[in-house]
Amino acid sequence: MPLADLPDHVSPFAHVPGTSEYDGGAHLFRAPATPEVVLRPRTTEEVAAAVRACTSAGLRIQVRSGGHGSAPCPDGALIDLSGLDGVTVAGSTAEIGVGAVWAEVAAALAPHGLVVTSGDTGSVGVGGLVLGGGIGWLVRTHGLTIDSLRGIELVTADGRIRMVDAQDDPELFWALRGGGGNFGVVTRIWIEAAPAPDLVRVELGYEPSATRSLMEAWWQVMAEAPDTVNSTLAVMPDISPQFPAGGLVDLVLDGTVGEAREVVAPLLAVEGLRSERIESCHYSDLLGPTPPEDIPVTFVGGNRVLPDLTSEALDQLAALAAGQAPTMLLLRGLGGAFGRVRAEETAFAHRDARVLAVANALLPADAPEEAIAAAREAQAGVFGHAGIYGNFSLDRGPDVTAAMYPPTTLERLRAVKERVDPDGIFAAAHALY
Ligand SMILES: Cc1cc2nc3c(=O)[nH]c(=O)nc-3n(C[C@H](O)[C@H](O)[C@H](O)COP(=O)(O)OP(=O)(O)OC[C@H]3O[C@@H](n4cnc5c(N)ncnc54)[C@H](O)[C@@H]3O)c2cc1C
């Protein structure tokens, strides 16, 4: 799009290919981005001007907050919100610009003795994570990130700046809590923070031979744990000396080291335990660094939210981890506060899930189609048709969207989309089809 076609008040923050401003705004985590123009507004008013300029130019809009959504952006306009990144705290409410990343939010809240549950990685953006749900270290204690949301500022397709909450346009507020970037450009959010817990972190490493019994013991612990206990279990394949093959339990608990030892006793008893670390930590210590982007592998996989880990499911997962394609598994305990929100209260509706299971086969970058298809088939056999958490899904398309939302939720989301974006100018990471 020629810059000359843009209104004068938009061109100062519009950037075309070949400039460092374009490259900075178009950087997406492990995804190609070649939009015609990158718009980098610094205020909500500039976002509104950008949206109006794109609609008059007939450009579809993709939105970038932290750029970790890995949704390719082949054309149209990309609105990069990294300039809208302020975090302020008043009482227990945090006002957050969506261009902030979650490590910044945790750092701003810490001096106030407050936390907001987000994800496990500090560099993930506020915008994308919060619109999809937000499954993080305190999910069983405080629910999804959207469960603490109190208000949202956004610019809709008509260029209007709107404030929505439980009183003002509750249906749009509902849709924005799990419905992704389908409804406009979200610029600011207000979120209710919670008192910072006294956390103890337990990290336990296991030999690969322990995988099946480890998964069973982990599920036994998590199925009975109080809401103050949160945990993941990762099973790594043998791919590099940097990441040794085997199981890794990461568990955090609001309590003392002694209480943590009691909770993990069944895990300490699993044969094949090779490392153990139990120590106090702060919430912000839990938000890890960005994984390297340039790993030369093709990730083939996805996730499912499951109501239970039956013995049969555990057998299947263990077989997947030991299968032909080197496969990384990640299980995260849900339930607790996450499960006490009714399915119809937010657009993320899979509230009966008690575990999130992620499987990724790590195939060579030039893996043949047959190898990719075989990995997909092996995973489909394990996961069946359970629900999908969209934020963790690299796959897109009608089948993925249908697994993200039960039919009644999808119908409601489409009705809101039709009202606020009738011409479909927003190209969200997961369309509503
Ligand atoms: C290394 C890594 C770790 C992760 N860990 C977790 C985790 O622990 N828990 C978890 O829940 N998720 C996690 N995720 C997934 C993450 O929540 C999603 O990828 C999310 O979309 C990233 O948000 P972002 O703002 O960085 O991404 P972006 O790429 O900027 O956005 C992703 C999509 O969200 C929409 N969007 C973003 N911002 C806006 C906005 N302001 N207005 C309207 N639409 C918008 C757009 O459709 C966009 O394509 C992780 C992802 C990565 C890469």
Coordinates of N, CA, C and O and ligand atoms in Angstrom, one line a residue, residues 28-29 62-71 81 98 118-121 123-129 131 134-136 180-181 184-187 290-291 332 389 391-392 427-429, ligand 1:
L28 N 7.2 -12.0 14.3 CA 6.3 -12.9 15.0 C 7.1 -14.2 15.3 O 8.0 -14.6 14.6
F29 N 6.8 -14.8 16.5 CA 7.5 -15.9 17.0 C 7.3 -17.1 16.0 O 6.2 -17.6 15.9
Q62 N -4.6 -7.6 10.9 CA -4.1 -8.5 11.9 C -3.5 -7.7 13.1 O -2.8 -6.7 12.8
V63 N -3.7 -8.2 14.3 CA -3.2 -7.4 15.4 C -2.0 -8.2 16.1 O -2.1 -9.4 16.2
R64 N -1.0 -7.4 16.5 CA 0.1 -8.0 17.2 C 0.3 -7.3 18.5 O 0.4 -6.1 18.6
S65 N 0.3 -8.1 19.6 CA 0.6 -7.5 20.9 C 2.1 -7.9 21.3 O 3.0 -7.1 21.3
G66 N 2.2 -9.2 21.6 CA 3.6 -9.7 22.0 C 4.2 -10.5 20.9 O 5.4 -10.9 21.0
G67 N 3.4 -10.8 19.8 CA 4.0 -11.6 18.7 C 4.2 -13.0 18.9 O 4.9 -13.7 18.1
H68 N 3.7 -13.6 20.0 CA 4.0 -15.0 20.3 C 2.9 -16.0 19.8 O 3.0 -17.2 20.0
G69 N 1.9 -15.4 19.1 CA 0.8 -16.2 18.7 C 1.1 -17.1 17.5 O 0.3 -18.0 17.1
S70 N 2.2 -16.9 16.8 CA 2.7 -17.7 15.7 C 1.6 -17.8 14.6 O 1.6 -18.8 13.9
A71 N 0.8 -16.8 14.4 CA -0.2 -16.9 13.3 C 0.4 -16.1 12.1 O 0.7 -14.9 12.3
L81 N 1.0 -3.4 18.6 CA 0.7 -2.6 19.8 C 1.8 -2.6 20.8 O 1.5 -2.2 22.0
V98 N -2.0 -3.5 26.3 CA -1.9 -4.8 25.8 C -0.5 -5.1 25.2 O -0.2 -6.3 25.0
S118 N -1.0 -15.6 34.7 CA -0.9 -15.4 33.3 C -0.4 -16.7 32.6 O -1.2 -17.6 32.5
G119 N 0.8 -16.8 32.1 CA 1.3 -18.0 31.5 C 2.6 -18.4 32.2 O 2.9 -18.0 33.3
D120 N 3.4 -19.2 31.4 CA 4.6 -19.7 32.1 C 5.8 -19.0 31.5 O 6.9 -19.2 31.9
T121 N 5.6 -18.1 30.5 CA 6.8 -17.5 29.8 C 6.6 -15.9 29.9 O 5.6 -15.4 29.5
S123 N 8.0 -13.4 28.3 CA 8.0 -12.6 27.1 C 6.7 -12.7 26.2 O 6.5 -12.0 25.2
V124 N 5.7 -13.5 26.7 CA 4.4 -13.6 26.0 C 3.7 -12.3 26.2 O 3.7 -11.7 27.3
G125 N 3.0 -11.9 25.1 CA 2.2 -10.6 25.2 C 1.0 -10.7 26.0 O 0.3 -11.7 26.0
V126 N 0.6 -9.6 26.5 CA -0.7 -9.5 27.3 C -1.9 -9.7 26.4 O -2.8 -10.5 26.7
G127 N -1.9 -9.1 25.2 CA -3.1 -9.1 24.3 C -3.5 -10.5 23.9 O -4.6 -10.9 24.1
G128 N -2.6 -11.2 23.3 CA -3.0 -12.5 22.7 C -3.3 -13.5 23.8 O -4.3 -14.3 23.7
L129 N -2.5 -13.6 24.9 CA -2.8 -14.5 25.9 C -4.1 -14.3 26.6 O -4.9 -15.2 26.8
L131 N -6.8 -12.7 25.5 CA -8.0 -12.9 24.7 C -8.3 -14.4 24.4 O -9.5 -14.7 24.2
G134 N -5.6 -17.8 28.9 CA -4.5 -17.6 29.8 C -4.4 -18.7 30.9 O -5.1 -18.6 31.9
I135 N -3.6 -19.7 30.5 CA -3.4 -20.8 31.5 C -2.0 -20.7 32.0 O -1.0 -20.9 31.3
G136 N -1.9 -20.5 33.3 CA -0.6 -20.2 33.9 C -0.4 -20.9 35.2 O -1.1 -21.8 35.6
G180 N -10.7 -14.6 21.4 CA -9.6 -14.2 20.6 C -9.7 -12.9 19.9 O -10.6 -12.1 20.4
G181 N -9.0 -12.6 18.9 CA -8.9 -11.3 18.3 C -9.9 -11.1 17.2 O -9.7 -10.4 16.2
G184 N -12.1 -6.8 17.4 CA -11.6 -5.4 17.4 C -10.1 -5.4 17.9 O -9.6 -6.5 18.1
V185 N -9.6 -4.2 18.0 CA -8.2 -4.1 18.6 C -8.4 -3.7 20.0 O -8.8 -2.6 20.4
V186 N -8.0 -4.7 20.9 CA -8.0 -4.4 22.3 C -6.8 -3.6 22.7 O -5.7 -3.9 22.2
T187 N -7.0 -2.5 23.4 CA -5.9 -1.6 23.7 C -5.5 -1.6 25.2 O -4.3 -1.5 25.5
T290 N 12.1 -16.9 26.9 CA 11.5 -17.3 25.6 C 12.4 -18.5 25.1 O 13.6 -18.4 25.1
P291 N 11.8 -19.6 24.7 CA 12.6 -20.6 24.1 C 13.3 -20.2 22.8 O 12.7 -19.2 22.2
R332 N -0.6 -30.3 32.2 CA -0.8 -29.3 33.2 C -2.1 -29.5 33.9 O -3.2 -29.7 33.3
Y389 N -7.4 -26.0 23.5 CA -7.1 -24.6 23.9 C -6.4 -23.9 22.8 O -5.3 -24.2 22.4
N391 N -5.0 -21.0 22.2 CA -3.7 -20.3 22.4 C -2.5 -21.3 22.2 O -1.4 -20.8 21.9
F392 N -2.7 -22.6 22.5 CA -1.6 -23.5 22.3 C -1.7 -24.3 21.0 O -0.9 -25.2 20.8
A427 N -8.6 -10.2 11.0 CA -8.2 -11.6 10.7 C -7.5 -12.1 12.0 O -6.4 -11.9 12.3
A428 N -8.4 -12.8 12.8 CA -7.8 -13.3 14.1 C -7.0 -14.6 13.9 O -7.2 -15.2 12.8
A429 N -6.2 -14.9 14.9 CA -5.4 -16.1 14.8 C -6.3 -17.4 14.6 O -6.0 -18.3 13.8
Ligands
LIG1 C1 7.0 -19.6 24.2 C2 5.5 -19.5 24.5 C3 5.0 -19.8 25.7 C4 3.6 -19.8 25.9 N1 3.1 -20.1 27.2 C5 1.8 -20.0 27.4 C6 1.3 -20.2 28.7 O1 2.0 -20.6 29.6 N2 -0.1 -20.1 28.9 C7 -0.9 -19.7 27.9 O2 -2.1 -19.6 28.1 N3 -0.4 -19.5 26.6 C8 0.9 -19.6 26.4 N4 1.4 -19.4 25.1 C9 0.4 -19.1 24.0 C10 0.1 -17.7 24.0 O3 -0.9 -17.4 25.0 C11 -0.5 -17.3 22.6 O4 0.5 -17.6 21.7 C12 -0.8 -15.8 22.6 O5 -1.6 -15.6 21.4 C13 0.4 -14.9 22.6 O6 0.0 -13.6 22.8 P1 0.9 -12.5 22.1 O7 0.2 -11.2 22.3 O8 2.3 -12.6 22.4 O9 0.8 -12.9 20.6 P2 0.4 -12.1 19.2 O10 1.0 -12.9 18.1 O11 0.7 -10.7 19.3 O12 -1.2 -12.3 19.1 C14 -1.8 -13.6 18.8 C15 -3.1 -13.3 18.2 O13 -4.0 -12.8 19.2 C16 -4.8 -11.7 18.7 N5 -4.4 -10.5 19.4 C17 -3.3 -10.2 20.0 N6 -3.4 -9.0 20.6 C18 -4.6 -8.5 20.3 C19 -5.2 -7.3 20.6 N7 -4.6 -6.4 21.4 N8 -6.4 -7.0 20.1 C20 -7.0 -8.0 19.3 N9 -6.5 -9.1 19.0 C21 -5.2 -9.4 19.5 C22 -4.5 -11.7 17.2 O14 -5.5 -12.6 16.6 C23 -3.2 -12.3 17.1 O15 -2.9 -13.0 15.9 C24 2.8 -19.4 24.9 C25 3.3 -19.2 23.6 C26 4.7 -19.2 23.4 C27 5.2 -18.9 22.0

